Amino acid sequence: MGRPSAKGAPVDHADRAAAAASLLGAYNDGHPVEPLTEKYSDLTLDDAYAIQLLQIDERLRAGATVKGHKVGLTSAAMQKQLGVDQPDFGHLLEGMFHIEHTAIPADIYLQPRIEPEIAFILRRPLKGPGVTAAEAIAAVDFVLPALEIIDSRIRDWRIGILDTVADNASSGGVVLGSHPTALADVDLRLVACALYVCGEPAGNGVGGAVLGSPLNALVWLANTLGGRGIGLEAGHVVLPGSVMAAVPVSPGDVVTASFTGLGSVTARFAGSATAKENV
């Protein structure tokens, strides 16, 4: 699909459509694609977001519903690794959400990894530009412990910023905890998290690793989306970014993230009879 872009030739609508189709195809046939930047040498960030939106529009036409957004690349280390100085965003659709403790079919993902996050649930709409931290706080109903399943339709996770943005910010799935906490009852910067995979420690982090505070990621998202004519809606879920590096997951894994002051959340991945023991 599409044609390799000649050096200096801008990526046109046909190229964007072809790239979007290739990523959608990877969802359907389970085969990841080569990095888009290898085929389209002049891909820009605007091109990448346009490719993301083409896929979202196609899925909405097929009956999907937007249930929120995610923010990625919120740690200084990840931004340095990909050579960027700001986060990125993706869309969360209703089919991405899994019920806590209910078996998740691992084979619906290509190259899954998992990250612990502090999810915002919005009480009222929030749209930038110009959103302040105070306005963001007023728009939040409560927060929940969450696990984000990230996945890549790009082969072997050979991604740069343009590849991951085009691929809906490497979105995969979401598991939300069931214990809501009001913002007034917790300092998100100081929330500590411990991650366990099948009962074994797999990492830890703190809320302040997310742009200094997850709230800053919410403000960034509202203003960035607003600049593109998109608003956050009441009831939307916002994943502000991981408090630690992602870890791979496999069939049979049971992953639990425990947050101080917020409780815990568990994701269970379906596996064979010989899968690892549950925690």
Short mmCIF file of N, CA and C in Angstrom, two decimals, residues 70-149:
data_model
loop_
_atom_site.label_atom_id
_atom_site.label_comp_id
_atom_site.label_asym_id
_atom_site.label_seq_id
_atom_site.Cartn_x
_atom_site.Cartn_y
_atom_site.Cartn_z
N LYS A 70 -5.37 8.75 26.34
CA LYS A 70 -4.18 8.42 27.09
C LYS A 70 -3.07 9.39 26.73
N VAL A 71 -2.17 9.59 27.68
CA VAL A 71 -0.97 10.38 27.45
C VAL A 71 0.22 9.44 27.56
N GLY A 72 1.14 9.55 26.64
CA GLY A 72 2.35 8.74 26.67
C GLY A 72 3.59 9.61 26.67
N LEU A 73 4.73 8.97 26.84
CA LEU A 73 6.02 9.67 26.83
C LEU A 73 6.07 10.78 27.88
N THR A 74 5.64 10.46 29.08
CA THR A 74 5.60 11.48 30.13
C THR A 74 6.84 11.49 31.01
N SER A 75 7.71 10.52 30.84
CA SER A 75 8.94 10.51 31.64
C SER A 75 10.08 11.12 30.85
N ALA A 76 11.00 11.76 31.56
CA ALA A 76 12.15 12.38 30.91
C ALA A 76 12.98 11.33 30.17
N ALA A 77 13.08 10.13 30.75
CA ALA A 77 13.88 9.08 30.13
C ALA A 77 13.31 8.66 28.77
N MET A 78 11.98 8.48 28.71
CA MET A 78 11.36 8.07 27.45
C MET A 78 11.43 9.18 26.41
N GLN A 79 11.26 10.43 26.84
CA GLN A 79 11.36 11.54 25.89
C GLN A 79 12.77 11.61 25.32
N LYS A 80 13.77 11.41 26.16
CA LYS A 80 15.16 11.43 25.69
C LYS A 80 15.41 10.29 24.73
N GLN A 81 14.86 9.11 25.04
CA GLN A 81 15.07 7.93 24.20
C GLN A 81 14.51 8.14 22.80
N LEU A 82 13.36 8.82 22.70
CA LEU A 82 12.72 9.02 21.39
C LEU A 82 13.05 10.39 20.80
N GLY A 83 13.87 11.17 21.49
CA GLY A 83 14.31 12.44 20.94
C GLY A 83 13.23 13.49 20.85
N VAL A 84 12.34 13.54 21.86
CA VAL A 84 11.25 14.52 21.87
C VAL A 84 11.29 15.30 23.19
N ASP A 85 10.56 16.41 23.22
CA ASP A 85 10.52 17.22 24.43
C ASP A 85 9.11 17.42 24.95
N GLN A 86 8.19 16.56 24.49
CA GLN A 86 6.81 16.64 24.96
C GLN A 86 6.15 15.27 24.87
N PRO A 87 5.04 15.07 25.58
CA PRO A 87 4.32 13.79 25.51
C PRO A 87 3.60 13.62 24.17
N ASP A 88 2.88 12.51 24.06
CA ASP A 88 1.97 12.31 22.93
C ASP A 88 0.64 11.82 23.49
N PHE A 89 -0.37 11.69 22.62
CA PHE A 89 -1.68 11.23 23.08
C PHE A 89 -2.26 10.21 22.13
N GLY A 90 -3.19 9.42 22.66
CA GLY A 90 -3.94 8.47 21.86
C GLY A 90 -5.37 8.41 22.36
N HIS A 91 -6.21 7.70 21.62
CA HIS A 91 -7.63 7.56 21.96
C HIS A 91 -7.88 6.22 22.66
N LEU A 92 -8.82 6.24 23.61
CA LEU A 92 -9.28 5.01 24.27
C LEU A 92 -10.70 4.73 23.81
N LEU A 93 -10.91 3.57 23.21
CA LEU A 93 -12.23 3.16 22.74
C LEU A 93 -12.83 2.13 23.69
N GLU A 94 -14.17 2.01 23.64
CA GLU A 94 -14.82 1.18 24.66
C GLU A 94 -14.37 -0.27 24.60
N GLY A 95 -13.99 -0.76 23.44
CA GLY A 95 -13.54 -2.14 23.32
C GLY A 95 -12.19 -2.41 23.96
N MET A 96 -11.50 -1.37 24.39
CA MET A 96 -10.18 -1.53 25.01
C MET A 96 -10.27 -1.81 26.50
N PHE A 97 -11.45 -1.63 27.10
CA PHE A 97 -11.57 -1.74 28.55
C PHE A 97 -11.91 -3.16 28.97
N HIS A 98 -11.18 -3.65 29.96
CA HIS A 98 -11.39 -4.99 30.50
C HIS A 98 -11.76 -4.89 31.97
N ILE A 99 -12.63 -5.78 32.42
CA ILE A 99 -13.06 -5.79 33.81
C ILE A 99 -11.98 -6.42 34.67
N GLU A 100 -11.70 -5.79 35.80
CA GLU A 100 -10.68 -6.29 36.70
C GLU A 100 -10.98 -7.72 37.12
N HIS A 101 -9.92 -8.54 37.20
CA HIS A 101 -9.96 -9.95 37.61
C HIS A 101 -10.61 -10.87 36.58
N THR A 102 -11.13 -10.33 35.49
CA THR A 102 -11.71 -11.17 34.44
C THR A 102 -10.63 -11.49 33.41
N ALA A 103 -10.56 -12.73 32.97
CA ALA A 103 -9.49 -13.17 32.08
C ALA A 103 -9.49 -12.36 30.78
N ILE A 104 -8.34 -11.85 30.43
CA ILE A 104 -8.14 -11.08 29.20
C ILE A 104 -7.52 -12.01 28.16
N PRO A 105 -8.13 -12.16 27.00
CA PRO A 105 -7.52 -13.01 25.97
C PRO A 105 -6.20 -12.39 25.51
N ALA A 106 -5.10 -13.03 25.85
CA ALA A 106 -3.79 -12.48 25.52
C ALA A 106 -3.56 -12.43 24.01
N ASP A 107 -4.25 -13.30 23.26
CA ASP A 107 -3.98 -13.37 21.82
C ASP A 107 -4.63 -12.24 21.03
N ILE A 108 -5.34 -11.34 21.70
CA ILE A 108 -5.87 -10.18 20.97
C ILE A 108 -4.80 -9.10 20.82
N TYR A 109 -3.65 -9.31 21.48
CA TYR A 109 -2.55 -8.35 21.39
C TYR A 109 -1.39 -8.96 20.63
N LEU A 110 -0.59 -8.09 20.04
CA LEU A 110 0.55 -8.54 19.24
C LEU A 110 1.82 -8.65 20.08
N GLN A 111 2.13 -7.57 20.81
CA GLN A 111 3.38 -7.49 21.56
C GLN A 111 3.11 -6.77 22.89
N PRO A 112 2.26 -7.34 23.74
CA PRO A 112 1.76 -6.58 24.89
C PRO A 112 2.78 -6.35 25.99
N ARG A 113 2.68 -5.16 26.56
CA ARG A 113 3.40 -4.79 27.77
C ARG A 113 2.39 -4.10 28.69
N ILE A 114 2.73 -3.95 29.95
CA ILE A 114 1.76 -3.38 30.89
C ILE A 114 2.43 -2.31 31.74
N GLU A 115 1.62 -1.28 32.08
CA GLU A 115 2.11 -0.14 32.84
C GLU A 115 1.08 0.23 33.92
N PRO A 116 1.52 0.57 35.13
CA PRO A 116 0.60 1.06 36.16
C PRO A 116 0.41 2.57 36.02
N GLU A 117 -0.83 3.01 36.14
CA GLU A 117 -1.14 4.44 36.00
C GLU A 117 -2.22 4.84 37.00
N ILE A 118 -2.36 6.15 37.20
CA ILE A 118 -3.41 6.72 38.03
C ILE A 118 -4.43 7.36 37.10
N ALA A 119 -5.57 6.72 36.94
CA ALA A 119 -6.56 7.17 35.96
C ALA A 119 -7.46 8.27 36.53
N PHE A 120 -7.67 9.31 35.73
CA PHE A 120 -8.63 10.36 36.05
C PHE A 120 -9.99 10.01 35.44
N ILE A 121 -11.06 10.20 36.19
CA ILE A 121 -12.42 10.09 35.67
C ILE A 121 -13.03 11.50 35.77
N LEU A 122 -13.49 12.02 34.64
CA LEU A 122 -13.94 13.41 34.60
C LEU A 122 -15.40 13.56 35.01
N ARG A 123 -15.67 14.60 35.79
CA ARG A 123 -17.03 14.95 36.20
C ARG A 123 -17.69 15.84 35.17
N ARG A 124 -16.88 16.67 34.50
CA ARG A 124 -17.41 17.65 33.54
C ARG A 124 -16.48 17.74 32.34
N PRO A 125 -16.97 18.29 31.23
CA PRO A 125 -16.12 18.43 30.05
C PRO A 125 -14.92 19.35 30.34
N LEU A 126 -13.84 19.12 29.60
CA LEU A 126 -12.63 19.91 29.76
C LEU A 126 -12.02 20.10 28.38
N LYS A 127 -11.91 21.36 27.95
CA LYS A 127 -11.39 21.62 26.61
C LYS A 127 -10.50 22.86 26.62
N GLY A 128 -9.32 22.71 26.06
CA GLY A 128 -8.40 23.82 25.91
C GLY A 128 -8.60 24.48 24.56
N PRO A 129 -7.70 25.41 24.23
CA PRO A 129 -6.48 25.74 24.98
C PRO A 129 -6.79 26.65 26.17
N GLY A 130 -5.79 26.84 27.00
CA GLY A 130 -5.91 27.75 28.13
C GLY A 130 -6.36 27.11 29.43
N VAL A 131 -6.49 25.76 29.46
CA VAL A 131 -6.90 25.09 30.70
C VAL A 131 -5.79 25.22 31.74
N THR A 132 -6.16 25.60 32.95
CA THR A 132 -5.22 25.70 34.06
C THR A 132 -5.31 24.46 34.94
N ALA A 133 -4.33 24.32 35.84
CA ALA A 133 -4.36 23.21 36.79
C ALA A 133 -5.62 23.28 37.66
N ALA A 134 -6.01 24.49 38.06
CA ALA A 134 -7.21 24.64 38.89
C ALA A 134 -8.45 24.16 38.15
N GLU A 135 -8.56 24.50 36.86
CA GLU A 135 -9.72 24.07 36.08
C GLU A 135 -9.70 22.55 35.88
N ALA A 136 -8.52 21.98 35.69
CA ALA A 136 -8.43 20.53 35.54
C ALA A 136 -8.86 19.83 36.82
N ILE A 137 -8.42 20.35 37.96
CA ILE A 137 -8.82 19.76 39.25
C ILE A 137 -10.33 19.79 39.41
N ALA A 138 -10.94 20.91 39.05
CA ALA A 138 -12.40 21.06 39.19
C ALA A 138 -13.16 20.11 38.27
N ALA A 139 -12.53 19.68 37.18
CA ALA A 139 -13.21 18.81 36.23
C ALA A 139 -13.12 17.34 36.60
N VAL A 140 -12.25 17.00 37.55
CA VAL A 140 -12.04 15.59 37.92
C VAL A 140 -13.06 15.16 38.96
N ASP A 141 -13.67 14.01 38.70
CA ASP A 141 -14.61 13.44 39.66
C ASP A 141 -13.84 12.65 40.72
N PHE A 142 -13.01 11.71 40.26
CA PHE A 142 -12.19 10.90 41.16
C PHE A 142 -11.07 10.25 40.36
N VAL A 143 -10.16 9.60 41.06
CA VAL A 143 -9.09 8.85 40.41
C VAL A 143 -9.21 7.38 40.77
N LEU A 144 -8.68 6.53 39.92
CA LEU A 144 -8.69 5.09 40.12
C LEU A 144 -7.30 4.51 39.84
N PRO A 145 -6.91 3.45 40.55
CA PRO A 145 -5.72 2.72 40.14
C PRO A 145 -6.01 2.04 38.80
N ALA A 146 -5.03 1.99 37.93
CA ALA A 146 -5.26 1.44 36.60
C ALA A 146 -4.02 0.73 36.08
N LEU A 147 -4.26 -0.19 35.18
CA LEU A 147 -3.20 -0.83 34.41
C LEU A 147 -3.48 -0.58 32.94
N GLU A 148 -2.50 -0.06 32.23
CA GLU A 148 -2.64 0.11 30.80
C GLU A 148 -1.85 -0.98 30.09
N ILE A 149 -2.51 -1.66 29.17
CA ILE A 149 -1.84 -2.61 28.30
C ILE A 149 -1.42 -1.84 27.06
#
